[in-house]
């Protein structure tokens, strides 16, 4: 592989990001976060040459097969885990042996960062192109159009709305965007080579 790929160091970094990502995915899929984290740790300890079946994961964790499969599906759909087909040692039935491939993990993480970047950018665009008003009592924020609609009076409590200066929020967004762009650039260099 080309690039300055320091496998051990980079893997450590990606594994941290992977853990965070999996917690988020589990939350979105309404799967148990703790269970998802536990299954991820098992997969991380699994030799990719061999893989591990859902039955074996059940045996280790005691979780129900349907729950284990749900987590495996979440990981697979996000391209974080993959499998190879094999045969059950006794029954000869087809078995799927799951494992984590760090190369696809790093690709999936870069992809995720790019989608976060897009969201931040459209948020920034929105903040820059709108004026905002705020209720001084309950801090609810309104766009100029909404505030105008409400005669600049908070529809919740009747207080007079005040202009809300979002310049510091814009600055925070710009900093986060710049940092993320740097991160993506350096990730891509490592993953694809320069
Ligand atoms: Zn109010």
GROMACS .gro file of C-alpha atoms and ligand atoms in nm:
model
  195
    1UNK     CA    1   0.000   0.000   0.000
    2UNK     CA    2   0.116   0.347  -0.083
    3UNK     CA    3   0.108   0.653   0.140
    4UNK     CA    4   0.233   0.707   0.492
    5UNK     CA    5   0.031   0.429   0.634
    6UNK     CA    6   0.145   0.352   0.984
    7UNK     CA    7  -0.076   0.054   1.029
    8UNK     CA    8  -0.064   0.024   1.406
    9UNK     CA    9  -0.111   0.392   1.485
   10UNK     CA   10  -0.374   0.451   1.217
   11UNK     CA   11  -0.568   0.141   1.312
   12UNK     CA   12  -0.577   0.258   1.673
   13UNK     CA   13  -0.722   0.591   1.563
   14UNK     CA   14  -0.977   0.429   1.333
   15UNK     CA   15  -1.078   0.180   1.599
   16UNK     CA   16  -1.161   0.468   1.834
   17UNK     CA   17  -1.368   0.633   1.562
   18UNK     CA   18  -1.524   0.298   1.478
   19UNK     CA   19  -1.641   0.252   1.838
   20UNK     CA   20  -1.803   0.593   1.837
   21UNK     CA   21  -1.962   0.533   1.497
   22UNK     CA   22  -2.106   0.197   1.604
   23UNK     CA   23  -2.266   0.351   1.914
   24UNK     CA   24  -2.433   0.606   1.690
   25UNK     CA   25  -2.547   0.345   1.435
   26UNK     CA   26  -2.690   0.125   1.710
   27UNK     CA   27  -2.882   0.421   1.846
   28UNK     CA   28  -3.021   0.502   1.502
   29UNK     CA   29  -3.118   0.140   1.439
   30UNK     CA   30  -3.273   0.117   1.785
   31UNK     CA   31  -3.041  -0.166   1.874
   32UNK     CA   32  -2.897  -0.194   2.224
   33UNK     CA   33  -2.583   0.022   2.230
   34UNK     CA   34  -2.407  -0.183   2.494
   35UNK     CA   35  -2.474  -0.502   2.304
   36UNK     CA   36  -2.350  -0.349   1.979
   37UNK     CA   37  -2.030  -0.232   2.150
   38UNK     CA   38  -1.973  -0.572   2.302
   39UNK     CA   39  -2.021  -0.751   1.970
   40UNK     CA   40  -1.789  -0.502   1.801
   41UNK     CA   41  -1.516  -0.578   2.057
   42UNK     CA   42  -1.555  -0.950   1.989
   43UNK     CA   43  -1.524  -0.890   1.616
   44UNK     CA   44  -1.216  -0.675   1.670
   45UNK     CA   45  -1.052  -0.962   1.855
   46UNK     CA   46  -1.148  -1.210   1.586
   47UNK     CA   47  -0.884  -1.325   1.342
   48UNK     CA   48  -1.006  -1.204   0.999
   49UNK     CA   49  -0.864  -1.521   0.848
   50UNK     CA   50  -1.117  -1.723   1.041
   51UNK     CA   51  -1.408  -1.496   1.126
   52UNK     CA   52  -1.675  -1.572   1.383
   53UNK     CA   53  -2.029  -1.703   1.335
   54UNK     CA   54  -2.339  -1.553   1.493
   55UNK     CA   55  -2.380  -1.879   1.687
   56UNK     CA   56  -2.037  -1.838   1.839
   57UNK     CA   57  -2.113  -1.477   1.931
   58UNK     CA   58  -2.435  -1.596   2.095
   59UNK     CA   59  -2.237  -1.854   2.287
   60UNK     CA   60  -1.993  -1.594   2.418
   61UNK     CA   61  -2.241  -1.319   2.502
   62UNK     CA   62  -2.560  -1.508   2.580
   63UNK     CA   63  -2.756  -1.263   2.363
   64UNK     CA   64  -3.046  -1.387   2.156
   65UNK     CA   65  -2.976  -1.487   1.797
   66UNK     CA   66  -3.216  -1.225   1.657
   67UNK     CA   67  -3.040  -0.949   1.855
   68UNK     CA   68  -2.694  -1.064   1.748
   69UNK     CA   69  -2.807  -1.078   1.386
   70UNK     CA   70  -2.957  -0.732   1.408
   71UNK     CA   71  -2.626  -0.587   1.525
   72UNK     CA   72  -2.433  -0.779   1.260
   73UNK     CA   73  -2.668  -0.644   0.995
   74UNK     CA   74  -2.618  -0.286   1.118
   75UNK     CA   75  -2.240  -0.328   1.097
   76UNK     CA   76  -2.258  -0.493   0.758
   77UNK     CA   77  -2.490  -0.231   0.608
   78UNK     CA   78  -2.249   0.042   0.716
   79UNK     CA   79  -1.971  -0.160   0.545
   80UNK     CA   80  -1.788  -0.196   0.875
   81UNK     CA   81  -1.788  -0.573   0.885
   82UNK     CA   82  -1.784  -0.839   0.624
   83UNK     CA   83  -1.816  -1.217   0.613
   84UNK     CA   84  -1.704  -1.528   0.443
   85UNK     CA   85  -1.918  -1.829   0.385
   86UNK     CA   86  -1.827  -2.156   0.549
   87UNK     CA   87  -1.973  -2.482   0.668
   88UNK     CA   88  -2.085  -2.567   1.017
   89UNK     CA   89  -1.825  -2.816   1.154
   90UNK     CA   90  -2.085  -3.087   1.225
   91UNK     CA   91  -2.407  -3.021   1.040
   92UNK     CA   92  -2.238  -2.903   0.717
   93UNK     CA   93  -2.499  -2.625   0.696
   94UNK     CA   94  -2.386  -2.294   0.550
   95UNK     CA   95  -2.247  -2.058   0.812
   96UNK     CA   96  -2.141  -1.695   0.786
   97UNK     CA   97  -1.815  -1.604   0.951
   98UNK     CA   98  -1.795  -1.234   1.034
   99UNK     CA   99  -1.487  -1.022   1.068
  100UNK     CA  100  -1.368  -0.663   1.058
  101UNK     CA  101  -1.157  -0.551   0.768
  102UNK     CA  102  -0.968  -0.238   0.872
  103UNK     CA  103  -0.933  -0.116   0.516
  104UNK     CA  104  -1.310  -0.102   0.468
  105UNK     CA  105  -1.347   0.051   0.815
  106UNK     CA  106  -1.118   0.338   0.721
  107UNK     CA  107  -1.309   0.389   0.396
  108UNK     CA  108  -1.642   0.386   0.576
  109UNK     CA  109  -1.513   0.637   0.831
  110UNK     CA  110  -1.389   0.875   0.563
  111UNK     CA  111  -1.727   0.846   0.393
  112UNK     CA  112  -1.905   0.922   0.717
  113UNK     CA  113  -1.683   1.227   0.782
  114UNK     CA  114  -1.768   1.354   0.437
  115UNK     CA  115  -2.138   1.331   0.505
  116UNK     CA  116  -2.092   1.515   0.838
  117UNK     CA  117  -1.894   1.778   0.647
  118UNK     CA  118  -2.179   1.824   0.399
  119UNK     CA  119  -2.426   1.873   0.683
  120UNK     CA  120  -2.202   2.127   0.853
  121UNK     CA  121  -2.160   2.316   0.529
  122UNK     CA  122  -2.533   2.339   0.463
  123UNK     CA  123  -2.585   2.445   0.825
  124UNK     CA  124  -2.325   2.717   0.778
  125UNK     CA  125  -2.495   2.827   0.457
  126UNK     CA  126  -2.828   2.845   0.638
  127UNK     CA  127  -2.684   3.047   0.927
  128UNK     CA  128  -2.511   3.287   0.692
  129UNK     CA  129  -2.814   3.347   0.475
  130UNK     CA  130  -3.071   3.405   0.749
  131UNK     CA  131  -3.132   3.657   1.021
  132UNK     CA  132  -3.247   3.524   1.355
  133UNK     CA  133  -3.450   3.644   1.648
  134UNK     CA  134  -3.459   3.499   1.994
  135UNK     CA  135  -3.694   3.501   2.291
  136UNK     CA  136  -3.501   3.646   2.588
  137UNK     CA  137  -3.701   3.429   2.832
  138UNK     CA  138  -3.706   3.078   2.686
  139UNK     CA  139  -3.426   3.122   2.430
  140UNK     CA  140  -3.634   2.985   2.143
  141UNK     CA  141  -3.488   3.092   1.813
  142UNK     CA  142  -3.686   3.214   1.513
  143UNK     CA  143  -3.587   3.306   1.161
  144UNK     CA  144  -3.664   3.659   1.055
  145UNK     CA  145  -3.961   3.534   0.853
  146UNK     CA  146  -4.112   3.351   1.149
  147UNK     CA  147  -4.044   3.640   1.385
  148UNK     CA  148  -4.211   3.872   1.138
  149UNK     CA  149  -4.509   3.635   1.123
  150UNK     CA  150  -4.539   3.653   1.504
  151UNK     CA  151  -4.507   4.032   1.508
  152UNK     CA  152  -4.173   3.987   1.687
  153UNK     CA  153  -4.355   3.852   1.990
  154UNK     CA  154  -4.273   3.507   2.129
  155UNK     CA  155  -4.572   3.279   2.055
  156UNK     CA  156  -4.494   3.079   2.368
  157UNK     CA  157  -4.465   3.348   2.634
  158UNK     CA  158  -4.544   3.682   2.472
  159UNK     CA  159  -4.201   3.837   2.528
  160UNK     CA  160  -4.064   4.074   2.269
  161UNK     CA  161  -3.819   3.890   2.042
  162UNK     CA  162  -3.466   4.024   2.017
  163UNK     CA  163  -3.219   4.003   1.727
  164UNK     CA  164  -2.992   3.703   1.777
  165UNK     CA  165  -2.632   3.751   1.674
  166UNK     CA  166  -2.513   3.417   1.530
  167UNK     CA  167  -2.162   3.533   1.436
  168UNK     CA  168  -1.994   3.328   1.711
  169UNK     CA  169  -2.190   3.020   1.607
  170UNK     CA  170  -2.083   3.081   1.247
  171UNK     CA  171  -1.722   3.100   1.363
  172UNK     CA  172  -1.754   2.770   1.549
  173UNK     CA  173  -1.903   2.607   1.240
  174UNK     CA  174  -1.627   2.742   1.018
  175UNK     CA  175  -1.361   2.610   1.255
  176UNK     CA  176  -1.520   2.267   1.269
  177UNK     CA  177  -1.547   2.256   0.891
  178UNK     CA  178  -1.181   2.352   0.847
  179UNK     CA  179  -1.069   2.091   1.100
  180UNK     CA  180  -1.280   1.819   0.942
  181UNK     CA  181  -1.154   1.904   0.593
  182UNK     CA  182  -0.796   1.870   0.718
  183UNK     CA  183  -0.880   1.538   0.880
  184UNK     CA  184  -1.042   1.402   0.564
  185UNK     CA  185  -0.746   1.511   0.356
  186UNK     CA  186  -0.501   1.331   0.581
  187UNK     CA  187  -0.725   1.023   0.605
  188UNK     CA  188  -0.754   1.000   0.229
  189UNK     CA  189  -0.381   1.028   0.189
  190UNK     CA  190  -0.339   0.731   0.422
  191UNK     CA  191  -0.617   0.522   0.273
  192UNK     CA  192  -0.558   0.584  -0.095
  193UNK     CA  193  -0.194   0.688  -0.094
  194UNK     CA  194  -0.082   1.034  -0.200
  195LIG    ZN1  195  -4.074   3.312   2.488
   0.00000   0.00000   0.00000
